[in-house]
Amino acid sequence: MKKLIISAITVIAILFGIYTIVIMYPKEINLNTQGMKYQLGNNTIEKVVNIKINGKIYSSINGNKTFKGTIDVEGENLPVPSDQRQLIINLSDKLQGGVISYAGYDQGKPFTYAYGGIFFNKNFSKATLYVYNKNDASGGWNVDDGLMISLPASTRSEALDISNELMRNSLNGYILK
C-alpha cells in the first residue's frame, strides 16, 4: 500500500512538472508577413505593408502571458533609438492583447513613447494593431477614425475581419468599419 501511494505521488509530481514545463516554456513568435494599414471610417487610407513580429511569449504558472521582442512595421519611423526597440507587452488573458510602449534613454535622459496596442489570436498567427494619432493633440485612438494595422491581410476587408475578430472582447459589441 505504501509503495502504491509513493508511486501515485511520483506520477502526479512528474505529470505536474511536465505540464508546468510545457505551459511555461517560451513560445517563439516569428511573423514576417504582409498586412494592411488602414484608417477606420475612411476608405482612402489603405496601404499594404510588411510587418515583422519577432520575440517570445512567456507564460507564468497562473496563465499570464508576456510578449518580449520587436515589432517592425514597414514605413514607420519611430522616434526610438534602434537599439532600444525591445518591447515587453503584458498580454491581458481575456483580451489576448496589450499596450505597445517603448521606454529607454536618449542622450542620458529617460523617455517613453506610446505607439498604440496589439491583439493576437490564440496561436499568435494573426495580429491587429491600433496606432495612436500623433497629429492629434490628445494622441489617442478611437473606433470611428483610428489607424489600424492587421496581419496577415492584403485587403481592407480581410484586415477589418481580423480586427473585429481579435478585438471582439474589448469592443463590447461594437463593430469596426
Short mmCIF file of C-alpha atoms in Angstrom, two decimals:
data_model
loop_
_atom_site.label_atom_id
_atom_site.label_comp_id
_atom_site.label_asym_id
_atom_site.label_seq_id
_atom_site.Cartn_x
_atom_site.Cartn_y
_atom_site.Cartn_z
CA MET A 1 0.00 0.00 0.00
CA LYS A 2 2.82 2.39 0.88
CA LYS A 3 4.54 1.68 -2.47
CA LEU A 4 1.28 2.42 -4.30
CA ILE A 5 0.90 5.80 -2.58
CA ILE A 6 4.53 6.73 -3.27
CA SER A 7 4.16 5.64 -6.91
CA ALA A 8 0.97 7.68 -7.30
CA ILE A 9 2.58 10.78 -5.77
CA THR A 10 5.64 10.33 -8.00
CA VAL A 11 3.50 10.02 -11.15
CA ILE A 12 1.45 13.09 -10.18
CA ALA A 13 4.61 15.10 -9.49
CA ILE A 14 6.12 14.08 -12.85
CA LEU A 15 2.92 14.95 -14.73
CA PHE A 16 2.69 18.31 -12.94
CA GLY A 17 6.34 19.00 -13.79
CA ILE A 18 5.82 18.15 -17.47
CA TYR A 19 2.65 20.27 -17.59
CA THR A 20 4.43 23.20 -15.97
CA ILE A 21 7.36 22.98 -18.40
CA VAL A 22 5.06 22.77 -21.44
CA ILE A 23 2.92 25.70 -20.29
CA MET A 24 5.79 27.90 -19.17
CA TYR A 25 8.23 27.14 -21.99
CA PRO A 26 8.53 30.30 -24.13
CA LYS A 27 6.74 30.16 -27.48
CA GLU A 28 8.79 31.59 -30.33
CA ILE A 29 6.97 34.18 -32.49
CA ASN A 30 8.47 34.94 -35.90
CA LEU A 31 5.93 36.61 -38.15
CA ASN A 32 7.25 38.21 -41.29
CA THR A 33 4.18 38.85 -43.36
CA GLN A 34 2.11 41.27 -45.34
CA GLY A 35 -0.50 43.32 -43.54
CA MET A 36 -2.91 46.11 -44.27
CA LYS A 37 -2.59 49.56 -42.74
CA TYR A 38 -5.90 51.42 -42.88
CA GLN A 39 -7.97 54.07 -41.16
CA LEU A 40 -11.37 53.23 -39.74
CA GLY A 41 -14.32 55.04 -41.33
CA ASN A 42 -12.16 56.23 -44.21
CA ASN A 43 -11.60 54.11 -47.30
CA THR A 44 -8.96 56.44 -48.73
CA ILE A 45 -6.18 55.47 -46.32
CA GLU A 46 -5.14 51.94 -47.19
CA LYS A 47 -1.66 50.59 -47.65
CA VAL A 48 -0.16 47.11 -47.84
CA VAL A 49 2.87 46.95 -45.53
CA ASN A 50 5.37 44.32 -44.45
CA ILE A 51 5.34 43.56 -40.74
CA LYS A 52 7.87 41.69 -38.65
CA ILE A 53 6.98 40.48 -35.17
CA ASN A 54 9.86 38.62 -33.57
CA GLY A 55 10.08 37.53 -29.98
CA LYS A 56 8.82 35.08 -27.43
CA ILE A 57 5.63 34.61 -25.47
CA TYR A 58 6.30 33.76 -21.85
CA SER A 59 3.59 32.18 -19.70
CA SER A 60 3.56 32.25 -15.94
CA ILE A 61 2.23 29.41 -13.81
CA ASN A 62 -1.02 31.34 -13.29
CA GLY A 63 -1.54 31.73 -17.06
CA ASN A 64 -0.46 35.36 -17.54
CA LYS A 65 1.34 35.90 -20.85
CA THR A 66 4.07 38.38 -21.75
CA PHE A 67 5.46 39.19 -25.22
CA LYS A 68 9.14 40.11 -25.29
CA GLY A 69 10.51 41.11 -28.67
CA THR A 70 10.26 43.59 -31.50
CA ILE A 71 7.52 44.81 -33.82
CA ASP A 72 8.61 46.47 -37.05
CA VAL A 73 6.12 48.00 -39.50
CA GLU A 74 7.41 48.99 -42.93
CA GLY A 75 7.48 52.77 -43.32
CA GLU A 76 7.10 53.56 -39.61
CA ASN A 77 9.76 55.98 -38.41
CA LEU A 78 9.69 55.65 -34.65
CA PRO A 79 11.35 58.31 -32.51
CA VAL A 80 13.02 55.49 -30.59
CA PRO A 81 16.72 54.62 -30.94
CA SER A 82 17.01 51.38 -32.93
CA ASP A 83 18.95 49.67 -30.13
CA GLN A 84 16.08 50.34 -27.67
CA ARG A 85 13.12 48.89 -29.56
CA GLN A 86 12.82 45.77 -27.45
CA LEU A 87 9.24 45.58 -26.14
CA ILE A 88 7.75 43.93 -23.09
CA ILE A 89 3.98 43.68 -23.51
CA ASN A 90 1.86 42.16 -20.76
CA LEU A 91 -1.00 40.44 -22.56
CA SER A 92 -4.39 40.52 -20.91
CA ASP A 93 -5.68 36.97 -20.52
CA LYS A 94 -9.23 37.82 -21.62
CA LEU A 95 -8.26 40.14 -24.47
CA GLN A 96 -5.01 38.47 -25.62
CA GLY A 97 -3.67 41.99 -26.13
CA GLY A 98 -1.69 44.79 -24.58
CA VAL A 99 -0.17 48.26 -24.98
CA ILE A 100 2.86 48.91 -27.20
CA SER A 101 5.04 51.36 -25.31
CA TYR A 102 8.77 51.96 -25.63
CA ALA A 103 10.98 53.15 -22.78
CA GLY A 104 14.67 53.90 -22.62
CA TYR A 105 17.34 56.56 -22.52
CA ASP A 106 18.27 59.04 -25.21
CA GLN A 107 21.40 61.14 -24.60
CA GLY A 108 21.23 60.21 -20.93
CA LYS A 109 17.60 61.29 -20.49
CA PRO A 110 14.76 58.83 -19.94
CA PHE A 111 11.95 58.69 -22.48
CA THR A 112 8.72 56.82 -23.15
CA TYR A 113 6.92 56.55 -26.46
CA ALA A 114 3.41 55.13 -26.65
CA TYR A 115 2.76 53.64 -30.09
CA GLY A 116 -0.63 52.00 -29.59
CA GLY A 117 -1.63 48.44 -28.81
CA ILE A 118 -1.78 44.93 -30.18
CA PHE A 119 -4.14 41.96 -30.06
CA PHE A 120 -3.17 38.40 -31.04
CA ASN A 121 -5.23 35.31 -31.79
CA LYS A 122 -4.72 32.26 -29.56
CA ASN A 123 -1.94 30.68 -31.66
CA PHE A 124 -0.24 34.02 -32.44
CA SER A 125 -0.60 33.65 -36.22
CA LYS A 126 -2.78 36.79 -36.57
CA ALA A 127 -2.47 40.22 -35.03
CA THR A 128 -4.10 43.61 -35.19
CA LEU A 129 -2.53 46.85 -34.02
CA TYR A 130 -4.20 50.13 -33.20
CA VAL A 131 -1.92 53.14 -33.66
CA TYR A 132 -2.19 56.32 -31.63
CA ASN A 133 -2.75 59.50 -33.63
CA LYS A 134 0.42 61.58 -33.34
CA ASN A 135 -1.16 64.51 -35.22
CA ASP A 136 -3.98 64.89 -32.70
CA ALA A 137 -3.31 66.89 -29.52
CA SER A 138 -4.75 64.05 -27.43
CA GLY A 139 -2.55 61.47 -29.15
CA GLY A 140 -5.34 58.96 -28.73
CA TRP A 141 -7.23 56.42 -30.78
CA ASN A 142 -10.93 55.89 -31.34
CA VAL A 143 -13.25 53.41 -33.05
CA ASP A 144 -14.54 55.94 -35.59
CA ASP A 145 -11.34 57.02 -37.32
CA GLY A 146 -8.45 55.23 -35.63
CA LEU A 147 -5.46 53.93 -37.57
CA MET A 148 -5.19 50.12 -37.73
CA ILE A 149 -2.72 47.52 -38.99
CA SER A 150 -3.87 43.91 -39.36
CA LEU A 151 -1.95 40.84 -40.43
CA PRO A 152 -1.90 38.72 -42.43
CA ALA A 153 -4.10 40.70 -44.78
CA SER A 154 -3.93 42.04 -48.31
CA THR A 155 -7.29 43.83 -48.47
CA ARG A 156 -9.18 46.22 -46.24
CA SER A 157 -11.98 43.68 -45.88
CA GLU A 158 -9.60 40.98 -44.62
CA ALA A 159 -7.98 43.48 -42.26
CA LEU A 160 -11.32 44.60 -40.83
CA ASP A 161 -12.37 40.98 -40.29
CA ILE A 162 -9.14 40.29 -38.37
CA SER A 163 -9.51 43.47 -36.28
CA ASN A 164 -13.12 42.71 -35.37
CA GLU A 165 -12.28 39.08 -34.55
CA LEU A 166 -9.30 39.87 -32.33
CA MET A 167 -10.77 42.96 -30.64
CA ARG A 168 -14.24 41.47 -30.09
CA ASN A 169 -13.89 41.24 -26.30
CA SER A 170 -12.67 44.82 -25.95
CA LEU A 171 -15.27 46.40 -28.26
CA ASN A 172 -18.33 45.26 -26.24
CA GLY A 173 -20.43 44.52 -29.31
CA TYR A 174 -19.25 47.46 -31.42
CA ILE A 175 -18.23 46.57 -34.98
CA LEU A 176 -15.27 48.40 -36.54
CA LYS A 177 -15.97 49.82 -40.02
#
